[in-house]
Amino acid sequence: MKIGITGATGHLGRLIVAKMKEKAATGDLVALVRSPQKAADLGIEAREADYDKPETLQRALDGIDTLLLISGSEVGKRAKQHQHIIDAAKQNGVQRIVYTSLLHADNTSVSLATEHRATEQALKASGIPHTNLRNGWYTENYTGSIPGALAGGAFIGSAGEGRISGATREDYAEAAVAVLTSEGHDGKVYELAGDEAFTLSEFAAELSRQTGREIPYKNLPEVEYAAALASFGIPEEMAKAIAGWDVSVSKGDLFDDSRQLSKLIGRPTTPLSVAVEDALKQAPKAG
Ligand SMILES: NC(=O)c1ccc[n+]([C@@H]2O[C@H](COP(=O)([O-])OP(=O)(O)OC[C@H]3O[C@@H](n4cnc5c(N)ncnc54)[C@H](OP(=O)(O)O)[C@@H]3O)[C@@H](O)[C@H]2O)c1
């Protein structure tokens, strides 16, 4: 029973591969990656599979029974890219696909949802039994900004008092592993989010508590936040998109209290305090 994992050289994919190696025979796992060289340290078979090159996908999916399709990272290109791999899966007789989608993909205002909706529709049209893991925001989306916040003396955003049910990549990775290694998930849609929701003011308060510094949350109008991100070197279009996602947060679109993630992984999701603590340990100089 071969399980193919796309995005295996990415942050989430690496965590999933490590956890899958504890649950399944190494010989049953295949990393489906843009660059097999980059996958050399994963310790499992690696095959070239570039979403933009359908011929590589055809070869890569040979003999794969279950496919974990980790959504790609090239925003704007993904609907087509994901269609390529779904088509290749169909032609290769893949029996099951697990897809990492977006929380409330069917009705969220988050701009990213368009591509996830298209992929969920493509999966449905393929007729291949599948499961949609609609992942909420990674807590790392915020802990990643800690060094900048400490340097600038404030945590900035446009999320207002919107509550974010964030969970760590580790939590989402465990959910993917739980679904890949057990039965009864075909046709299901899981809305995955953290047990605990936080506003960015609460995030900044936790950061202040742990660092002993006063780091306030400064809420900015969307245009000003986008301009600030661009001034840090983020390309203008991406800066605008990120600011827009914060506006979606302000509307409550990243909130979910169904606790489906903790039910799937059989433990509470990682608390914000632990995620902040881990991030500060990893960037000690920033503290
Ligand atoms: N829920 C959230 O908060 C959140 C945040 C960020 C991203 N995401 C989504 O979740 C996915 C996984 O997150 P992550 O943190 O692991 O992101 P990541 O580290 O950027 O990993 C993305 C993976 O997609 C692969 N990829 C990109 N374009 C590809 C292509 N044309 N063909 C084949 N593979 C391609 C990358 O390959 P390389 O290793 O070769 O670069 C990488 O392995 C992201 O791609 C994105 O769709 C969700």
mmCIF file of C-alpha atoms and ligand atoms in Angstrom:
data_model
loop_
_atom_site.group_PDB
_atom_site.id
_atom_site.type_symbol
_atom_site.label_atom_id
_atom_site.label_comp_id
_atom_site.label_asym_id
_atom_site.label_seq_id
_atom_site.Cartn_x
_atom_site.Cartn_y
_atom_site.Cartn_z
ATOM 1 C CA MET A 1 0.000 0.000 0.000
ATOM 2 C CA LYS A 2 2.060 2.970 -1.233
ATOM 3 C CA ILE A 3 1.382 6.451 0.108
ATOM 4 C CA GLY A 4 2.658 9.396 -1.933
ATOM 5 C CA ILE A 5 3.203 12.743 -0.199
ATOM 6 C CA THR A 6 3.522 15.961 -2.194
ATOM 7 C CA GLY A 7 5.197 19.035 -0.672
ATOM 8 C CA ALA A 8 7.323 16.600 1.342
ATOM 9 C CA THR A 9 10.267 19.010 1.338
ATOM 10 C CA GLY A 10 8.135 21.844 2.750
ATOM 11 C CA HIS A 11 7.611 22.733 6.407
ATOM 12 C CA LEU A 12 4.374 20.786 6.838
ATOM 13 C CA GLY A 13 5.447 17.939 4.568
ATOM 14 C CA ARG A 14 8.660 17.296 6.498
ATOM 15 C CA LEU A 15 6.709 16.986 9.748
ATOM 16 C CA ILE A 16 4.238 14.609 8.103
ATOM 17 C CA VAL A 17 6.986 12.410 6.645
ATOM 18 C CA ALA A 18 8.715 12.159 10.048
ATOM 19 C CA LYS A 19 5.448 11.189 11.749
ATOM 20 C CA MET A 20 4.437 8.770 8.977
ATOM 21 C CA LYS A 21 7.760 6.956 9.374
ATOM 22 C CA GLU A 22 6.707 6.121 12.946
ATOM 23 C CA LYS A 23 3.398 4.637 11.746
ATOM 24 C CA ALA A 24 4.082 2.994 8.387
ATOM 25 C CA ALA A 25 6.835 0.971 6.718
ATOM 26 C CA THR A 26 9.431 3.314 5.214
ATOM 27 C CA GLY A 27 9.182 1.339 1.961
ATOM 28 C CA ASP A 28 5.504 2.289 1.662
ATOM 29 C CA LEU A 29 6.202 6.027 1.702
ATOM 30 C CA VAL A 30 7.109 8.065 -1.372
ATOM 31 C CA ALA A 31 8.034 11.751 -1.359
ATOM 32 C CA LEU A 32 6.624 13.467 -4.475
ATOM 33 C CA VAL A 33 8.798 16.532 -4.817
ATOM 34 C CA ARG A 34 10.050 19.208 -7.190
ATOM 35 C CA SER A 35 13.613 18.415 -6.258
ATOM 36 C CA PRO A 36 14.570 14.839 -5.293
ATOM 37 C CA GLN A 37 18.006 16.173 -4.162
ATOM 38 C CA LYS A 38 16.283 18.367 -1.583
ATOM 39 C CA ALA A 39 14.454 15.241 -0.346
ATOM 40 C CA ALA A 40 17.610 13.153 0.132
ATOM 41 C CA ASP A 41 17.551 13.570 3.931
ATOM 42 C CA LEU A 42 13.934 12.411 4.283
ATOM 43 C CA GLY A 43 14.982 8.768 4.292
ATOM 44 C CA ILE A 44 12.233 7.585 1.956
ATOM 45 C CA GLU A 45 11.990 7.089 -1.800
ATOM 46 C CA ALA A 46 11.765 10.429 -3.585
ATOM 47 C CA ARG A 47 10.339 10.960 -7.078
ATOM 48 C CA GLU A 48 10.266 14.127 -9.126
ATOM 49 C CA ALA A 49 6.728 15.533 -9.176
ATOM 50 C CA ASP A 50 6.380 19.139 -10.289
ATOM 51 C CA TYR A 51 2.801 20.423 -10.369
ATOM 52 C CA ASP A 52 3.738 22.468 -13.447
ATOM 53 C CA LYS A 53 5.093 19.447 -15.348
ATOM 54 C CA PRO A 54 2.306 16.888 -15.916
ATOM 55 C CA GLU A 55 4.750 14.360 -17.402
ATOM 56 C CA THR A 56 6.622 14.167 -14.085
ATOM 57 C CA LEU A 57 3.328 13.640 -12.242
ATOM 58 C CA GLN A 58 2.355 10.757 -14.525
ATOM 59 C CA ARG A 59 5.608 8.934 -13.741
ATOM 60 C CA ALA A 60 5.636 9.842 -10.059
ATOM 61 C CA LEU A 61 2.188 8.441 -9.308
ATOM 62 C CA ASP A 62 2.909 4.999 -10.744
ATOM 63 C CA GLY A 63 1.899 2.415 -8.117
ATOM 64 C CA ILE A 64 0.696 5.017 -5.590
ATOM 65 C CA ASP A 65 -2.489 3.919 -3.805
ATOM 66 C CA THR A 66 -3.050 6.890 -1.490
ATOM 67 C CA LEU A 67 -2.034 10.458 -2.270
ATOM 68 C CA LEU A 68 -1.569 13.236 0.270
ATOM 69 C CA LEU A 69 -1.900 16.396 -1.810
ATOM 70 C CA ILE A 70 -0.354 19.219 0.192
ATOM 71 C CA SER A 71 -1.531 22.426 -1.450
ATOM 72 C CA GLY A 72 1.195 24.230 -3.378
ATOM 73 C CA SER A 73 2.725 27.525 -2.359
ATOM 74 C CA GLU A 74 2.497 29.477 -5.611
ATOM 75 C CA VAL A 75 -0.649 31.503 -5.027
ATOM 76 C CA GLY A 76 -2.536 32.148 -8.267
ATOM 77 C CA LYS A 77 -1.162 29.053 -10.023
ATOM 78 C CA ARG A 78 -2.516 26.398 -7.727
ATOM 79 C CA ALA A 79 -5.930 25.577 -9.193
ATOM 80 C CA LYS A 80 -4.265 24.527 -12.453
ATOM 81 C CA GLN A 81 -1.354 22.827 -10.687
ATOM 82 C CA HIS A 82 -3.647 20.798 -8.447
ATOM 83 C CA GLN A 83 -5.800 19.860 -11.450
ATOM 84 C CA HIS A 84 -2.670 18.452 -13.114
ATOM 85 C CA ILE A 85 -1.951 16.107 -10.224
ATOM 86 C CA ILE A 86 -5.608 15.096 -9.799
ATOM 87 C CA ASP A 87 -5.697 14.204 -13.520
ATOM 88 C CA ALA A 88 -2.508 12.164 -13.143
ATOM 89 C CA ALA A 89 -3.948 10.444 -10.068
ATOM 90 C CA LYS A 90 -7.041 9.482 -12.048
ATOM 91 C CA GLN A 91 -4.969 8.081 -14.897
ATOM 92 C CA ASN A 92 -2.779 6.087 -12.497
ATOM 93 C CA GLY A 93 -5.682 4.560 -10.580
ATOM 94 C CA VAL A 94 -4.909 6.296 -7.258
ATOM 95 C CA GLN A 95 -7.558 5.033 -4.846
ATOM 96 C CA ARG A 96 -7.682 7.793 -2.293
ATOM 97 C CA ILE A 97 -6.626 11.453 -1.999
ATOM 98 C CA VAL A 98 -6.250 13.517 1.152
ATOM 99 C CA TYR A 99 -6.046 17.255 0.406
ATOM 100 C CA THR A 100 -4.929 20.131 2.643
ATOM 101 C CA SER A 101 -7.555 22.811 2.032
ATOM 102 C CA LEU A 102 -8.466 25.971 3.937
ATOM 103 C CA LEU A 103 -10.739 26.450 6.951
ATOM 104 C CA HIS A 104 -14.346 27.072 5.849
ATOM 105 C CA ALA A 105 -13.158 27.101 2.226
ATOM 106 C CA ASP A 106 -16.754 27.163 0.995
ATOM 107 C CA ASN A 107 -17.775 30.435 2.648
ATOM 108 C CA THR A 108 -14.712 32.287 3.960
ATOM 109 C CA SER A 109 -13.749 35.745 2.658
ATOM 110 C CA VAL A 110 -10.036 34.762 2.643
ATOM 111 C CA SER A 111 -8.884 35.332 -0.947
ATOM 112 C CA LEU A 112 -6.889 32.089 -0.918
ATOM 113 C CA ALA A 113 -10.138 30.124 -0.764
ATOM 114 C CA THR A 114 -10.822 30.505 -4.495
ATOM 115 C CA GLU A 115 -8.056 28.054 -5.384
ATOM 116 C CA HIS A 116 -8.971 25.657 -2.576
ATOM 117 C CA ARG A 117 -12.623 25.664 -3.678
ATOM 118 C CA ALA A 118 -11.541 24.916 -7.256
ATOM 119 C CA THR A 119 -9.418 21.998 -6.027
ATOM 120 C CA GLU A 120 -12.179 20.617 -3.828
ATOM 121 C CA GLN A 121 -14.456 20.758 -6.887
ATOM 122 C CA ALA A 122 -11.824 19.069 -9.068
ATOM 123 C CA LEU A 123 -11.507 16.296 -6.506
ATOM 124 C CA LYS A 124 -15.260 15.806 -6.505
ATOM 125 C CA ALA A 125 -15.348 15.738 -10.300
ATOM 126 C CA SER A 126 -12.535 13.153 -10.393
ATOM 127 C CA GLY A 127 -14.672 10.573 -8.631
ATOM 128 C CA ILE A 128 -11.652 9.491 -6.556
ATOM 129 C CA PRO A 129 -12.572 8.924 -2.890
ATOM 130 C CA HIS A 130 -11.092 11.870 -1.016
ATOM 131 C CA THR A 131 -10.913 13.795 2.239
ATOM 132 C CA ASN A 132 -10.592 17.561 2.609
ATOM 133 C CA LEU A 133 -8.492 18.688 5.567
ATOM 134 C CA ARG A 134 -9.512 22.325 5.803
ATOM 135 C CA ASN A 135 -6.597 23.706 7.800
ATOM 136 C CA GLY A 136 -6.972 26.941 9.736
ATOM 137 C CA TRP A 137 -4.133 29.400 10.224
ATOM 138 C CA TYR A 138 -0.782 28.116 11.431
ATOM 139 C CA THR A 139 0.166 29.751 14.749
ATOM 140 C CA GLU A 140 3.595 30.046 13.091
ATOM 141 C CA ASN A 141 2.107 32.696 10.769
ATOM 142 C CA TYR A 142 2.317 34.910 13.876
ATOM 143 C CA THR A 143 5.231 33.479 15.829
ATOM 144 C CA GLY A 144 7.267 34.018 12.645
ATOM 145 C CA SER A 145 6.754 37.759 13.119
ATOM 146 C CA ILE A 146 8.074 37.775 16.695
ATOM 147 C CA PRO A 147 11.632 38.875 15.798
ATOM 148 C CA GLY A 148 10.213 41.790 13.782
ATOM 149 C CA ALA A 149 7.799 42.739 16.568
ATOM 150 C CA LEU A 150 10.590 42.718 19.143
ATOM 151 C CA ALA A 151 12.820 44.798 16.897
ATOM 152 C CA GLY A 152 10.046 47.300 16.133
ATOM 153 C CA GLY A 153 8.554 47.367 19.637
ATOM 154 C CA ALA A 154 5.009 46.534 18.469
ATOM 155 C CA PHE A 155 3.067 43.745 16.803
ATOM 156 C CA ILE A 156 1.247 45.157 13.805
ATOM 157 C CA GLY A 157 -1.683 43.944 11.734
ATOM 158 C CA SER A 158 -5.188 44.712 10.466
ATOM 159 C CA ALA A 159 -6.994 41.921 12.273
ATOM 160 C CA GLY A 160 -8.789 44.148 14.780
ATOM 161 C CA GLU A 161 -10.267 42.037 17.542
ATOM 162 C CA GLY A 162 -10.871 39.060 15.239
ATOM 163 C CA ARG A 163 -10.240 35.752 16.971
ATOM 164 C CA ILE A 164 -7.896 33.242 15.381
ATOM 165 C CA SER A 165 -8.260 29.556 16.170
ATOM 166 C CA GLY A 166 -4.635 28.884 15.293
ATOM 167 C CA ALA A 167 -2.847 25.570 15.633
ATOM 168 C CA THR A 168 0.747 24.634 14.957
ATOM 169 C CA ARG A 169 1.987 22.869 11.858
ATOM 170 C CA GLU A 170 2.794 19.978 14.171
ATOM 171 C CA ASP A 171 -0.907 19.728 15.122
ATOM 172 C CA TYR A 172 -2.045 19.816 11.480
ATOM 173 C CA ALA A 173 0.660 17.292 10.520
ATOM 174 C CA GLU A 174 -0.620 14.854 13.144
ATOM 175 C CA ALA A 175 -4.143 15.235 11.791
ATOM 176 C CA ALA A 176 -2.971 14.380 8.284
ATOM 177 C CA VAL A 177 -1.154 11.319 9.639
ATOM 178 C CA ALA A 178 -4.237 10.234 11.601
ATOM 179 C CA VAL A 179 -6.340 10.396 8.441
ATOM 180 C CA LEU A 180 -3.731 8.675 6.261
ATOM 181 C CA THR A 181 -3.248 5.794 8.701
ATOM 182 C CA SER A 182 -6.860 4.996 9.560
ATOM 183 C CA GLU A 183 -10.072 4.290 7.682
ATOM 184 C CA GLY A 184 -13.485 5.907 7.439
ATOM 185 C CA HIS A 185 -12.432 9.347 6.177
ATOM 186 C CA ASP A 186 -13.499 9.139 2.522
ATOM 187 C CA GLY A 187 -16.004 11.826 1.571
ATOM 188 C CA LYS A 188 -15.366 13.760 4.760
ATOM 189 C CA VAL A 189 -14.531 17.429 5.231
ATOM 190 C CA TYR A 190 -12.682 18.338 8.422
ATOM 191 C CA GLU A 191 -12.640 21.948 9.629
ATOM 192 C CA LEU A 192 -9.315 21.930 11.482
ATOM 193 C CA ALA A 193 -8.449 24.665 13.962
ATOM 194 C CA GLY A 194 -6.974 25.153 17.402
ATOM 195 C CA ASP A 195 -8.924 24.584 20.607
ATOM 196 C CA GLU A 196 -7.896 28.018 21.810
ATOM 197 C CA ALA A 197 -8.627 31.230 19.891
ATOM 198 C CA PHE A 198 -6.629 34.431 20.312
ATOM 199 C CA THR A 199 -6.818 37.992 19.080
ATOM 200 C CA LEU A 200 -3.614 39.714 18.003
ATOM 201 C CA SER A 201 -3.874 41.875 21.150
ATOM 202 C CA GLU A 202 -3.837 38.657 23.176
ATOM 203 C CA PHE A 203 -0.939 37.362 21.105
ATOM 204 C CA ALA A 204 1.034 40.546 21.820
ATOM 205 C CA ALA A 205 0.121 40.322 25.515
ATOM 206 C CA GLU A 206 1.468 36.757 25.667
ATOM 207 C CA LEU A 207 4.637 37.851 23.903
ATOM 208 C CA SER A 208 5.002 40.741 26.360
ATOM 209 C CA ARG A 209 4.452 38.411 29.316
ATOM 210 C CA GLN A 210 7.100 35.945 28.150
ATOM 211 C CA THR A 211 9.723 38.505 27.168
ATOM 212 C CA GLY A 212 9.116 40.931 30.055
ATOM 213 C CA ARG A 213 8.843 43.730 27.493
ATOM 214 C CA GLU A 214 5.839 45.877 26.625
ATOM 215 C CA ILE A 215 4.966 44.866 23.045
ATOM 216 C CA PRO A 216 1.528 46.303 22.213
ATOM 217 C CA TYR A 217 -0.633 45.251 19.293
ATOM 218 C CA LYS A 218 -1.014 48.123 16.875
ATOM 219 C CA ASN A 219 -4.014 47.783 14.573
ATOM 220 C CA LEU A 220 -3.514 49.530 11.238
ATOM 221 C CA PRO A 221 -5.881 50.290 8.360
ATOM 222 C CA GLU A 222 -5.441 47.641 5.637
ATOM 223 C CA VAL A 223 -3.631 50.004 3.247
ATOM 224 C CA GLU A 224 -1.162 51.123 5.926
ATOM 225 C CA TYR A 225 -0.453 47.567 7.014
ATOM 226 C CA ALA A 226 0.185 46.534 3.387
ATOM 227 C CA ALA A 227 2.536 49.499 2.986
ATOM 228 C CA ALA A 228 4.382 48.549 6.177
ATOM 229 C CA LEU A 229 4.826 44.962 4.954
ATOM 230 C CA ALA A 230 6.069 46.228 1.588
ATOM 231 C CA SER A 231 8.561 48.471 3.402
ATOM 232 C CA PHE A 232 9.962 45.302 5.047
ATOM 233 C CA GLY A 233 10.714 43.936 1.579
ATOM 234 C CA ILE A 234 7.595 41.836 0.967
ATOM 235 C CA PRO A 235 6.556 42.130 -2.723
ATOM 236 C CA GLU A 236 3.689 44.615 -3.066
ATOM 237 C CA GLU A 237 1.054 42.137 -4.311
ATOM 238 C CA MET A 238 1.851 39.695 -1.506
ATOM 239 C CA ALA A 239 1.822 42.516 1.065
ATOM 240 C CA LYS A 240 -1.661 43.536 -0.103
ATOM 241 C CA ALA A 241 -2.845 39.929 0.043
ATOM 242 C CA ILE A 242 -1.511 39.431 3.590
ATOM 243 C CA ALA A 243 -3.203 42.625 4.774
ATOM 244 C CA GLY A 244 -6.431 41.433 3.140
ATOM 245 C CA TRP A 245 -6.222 38.111 5.005
ATOM 246 C CA ASP A 246 -5.985 40.064 8.259
ATOM 247 C CA VAL A 247 -9.199 41.876 7.322
ATOM 248 C CA SER A 248 -10.793 38.438 6.903
ATOM 249 C CA VAL A 249 -9.491 37.586 10.371
ATOM 250 C CA SER A 250 -11.168 40.748 11.701
ATOM 251 C CA LYS A 251 -14.482 39.395 10.353
ATOM 252 C CA GLY A 252 -14.028 36.163 12.303
ATOM 253 C CA ASP A 253 -13.197 34.039 9.265
ATOM 254 C CA LEU A 254 -10.291 32.237 10.968
ATOM 255 C CA PHE A 255 -12.342 31.319 14.015
ATOM 256 C CA ASP A 256 -13.723 27.843 14.550
ATOM 257 C CA ASP A 257 -14.721 26.174 17.793
ATOM 258 C CA SER A 258 -15.681 22.722 16.527
ATOM 259 C CA ARG A 259 -12.520 21.132 17.990
ATOM 260 C CA GLN A 260 -12.335 18.653 15.112
ATOM 261 C CA LEU A 261 -8.540 18.913 15.102
ATOM 262 C CA SER A 262 -8.070 17.866 18.723
ATOM 263 C CA LYS A 263 -10.610 15.070 18.208
ATOM 264 C CA LEU A 264 -8.637 13.744 15.231
ATOM 265 C CA ILE A 265 -5.247 13.867 16.966
ATOM 266 C CA GLY A 266 -6.549 12.652 20.334
ATOM 267 C CA ARG A 267 -4.992 15.477 22.361
ATOM 268 C CA PRO A 268 -5.517 19.208 22.866
ATOM 269 C CA THR A 269 -3.962 21.416 20.218
ATOM 270 C CA THR A 270 -0.768 23.295 21.116
ATOM 271 C CA PRO A 271 -1.586 26.284 23.351
ATOM 272 C CA LEU A 272 -0.531 29.760 22.238
ATOM 273 C CA SER A 273 1.743 30.086 25.281
ATOM 274 C CA VAL A 274 3.699 26.977 24.221
ATOM 275 C CA ALA A 275 3.945 28.102 20.599
ATOM 276 C CA VAL A 276 5.304 31.503 21.684
ATOM 277 C CA GLU A 277 7.714 29.853 24.114
ATOM 278 C CA ASP A 278 9.016 27.525 21.386
ATOM 279 C CA ALA A 279 9.433 30.403 18.957
ATOM 280 C CA LEU A 280 11.382 32.442 21.514
ATOM 281 C CA LYS A 281 13.647 29.442 22.169
ATOM 282 C CA GLN A 282 14.334 29.131 18.456
ATOM 283 C CA ALA A 283 15.160 32.830 18.134
ATOM 284 C CA PRO A 284 16.848 33.555 21.477
ATOM 285 C CA LYS A 285 18.641 36.641 20.183
ATOM 286 C CA ALA A 286 15.303 38.219 19.295
ATOM 287 C CA GLY A 287 14.255 38.047 22.956
HETATM 288 N N1 LIG B 1 -2.842 27.310 7.002
HETATM 289 C C1 LIG B 1 -1.864 28.194 6.940
HETATM 290 O O1 LIG B 1 -1.696 29.067 7.820
HETATM 291 C C2 LIG B 1 -0.898 28.136 5.806
HETATM 292 C C3 LIG B 1 0.206 28.986 5.805
HETATM 293 C C4 LIG B 1 1.097 28.874 4.734
HETATM 294 C C5 LIG B 1 0.858 27.967 3.729
HETATM 295 N N2 LIG B 1 -0.224 27.163 3.766
HETATM 296 C C6 LIG B 1 -0.523 26.149 2.717
HETATM 297 O O2 LIG B 1 -0.095 24.887 3.214
HETATM 298 C C7 LIG B 1 0.926 24.348 2.371
HETATM 299 C C8 LIG B 1 1.979 23.664 3.216
HETATM 300 O O3 LIG B 1 2.494 24.626 4.131
HETATM 301 P P1 LIG B 1 4.050 24.729 4.386
HETATM 302 O O4 LIG B 1 4.232 25.583 5.546
HETATM 303 O O5 LIG B 1 4.661 23.359 4.363
HETATM 304 O O6 LIG B 1 4.529 25.506 3.070
HETATM 305 P P2 LIG B 1 5.960 25.427 2.374
HETATM 306 O O7 LIG B 1 7.016 25.140 3.376
HETATM 307 O O8 LIG B 1 6.067 26.645 1.533
HETATM 308 O O9 LIG B 1 5.841 24.141 1.437
HETATM 309 C C9 LIG B 1 5.193 24.190 0.207
HETATM 310 C C10 LIG B 1 5.568 22.924 -0.535
HETATM 311 O O10 LIG B 1 4.930 22.949 -1.818
HETATM 312 C C11 LIG B 1 5.896 22.535 -2.766
HETATM 313 N N3 LIG B 1 5.605 23.087 -4.077
HETATM 314 C C12 LIG B 1 5.438 24.382 -4.406
HETATM 315 N N4 LIG B 1 5.262 24.511 -5.721
HETATM 316 C C13 LIG B 1 5.344 23.249 -6.238
HETATM 317 C C14 LIG B 1 5.283 22.722 -7.559
HETATM 318 N N5 LIG B 1 5.112 23.514 -8.637
HETATM 319 N N6 LIG B 1 5.389 21.386 -7.713
HETATM 320 C C15 LIG B 1 5.578 20.580 -6.649
HETATM 321 N N7 LIG B 1 5.664 21.010 -5.383
HETATM 322 C C16 LIG B 1 5.563 22.338 -5.197
HETATM 323 C C17 LIG B 1 7.198 23.109 -2.249
HETATM 324 O O11 LIG B 1 8.293 22.464 -2.868
HETATM 325 P P3 LIG B 1 9.823 22.893 -2.570
HETATM 326 O O12 LIG B 1 10.164 22.226 -1.244
HETATM 327 O O13 LIG B 1 10.547 22.376 -3.718
HETATM 328 O O14 LIG B 1 9.824 24.395 -2.455
HETATM 329 C C18 LIG B 1 7.074 22.820 -0.775
HETATM 330 O O15 LIG B 1 7.504 21.506 -0.486
HETATM 331 C C19 LIG B 1 1.447 25.559 1.579
HETATM 332 O O16 LIG B 1 2.003 25.156 0.349
HETATM 333 C C20 LIG B 1 0.191 26.384 1.419
HETATM 334 O O17 LIG B 1 -0.631 25.880 0.384
HETATM 335 C C21 LIG B 1 -1.103 27.219 4.792
#
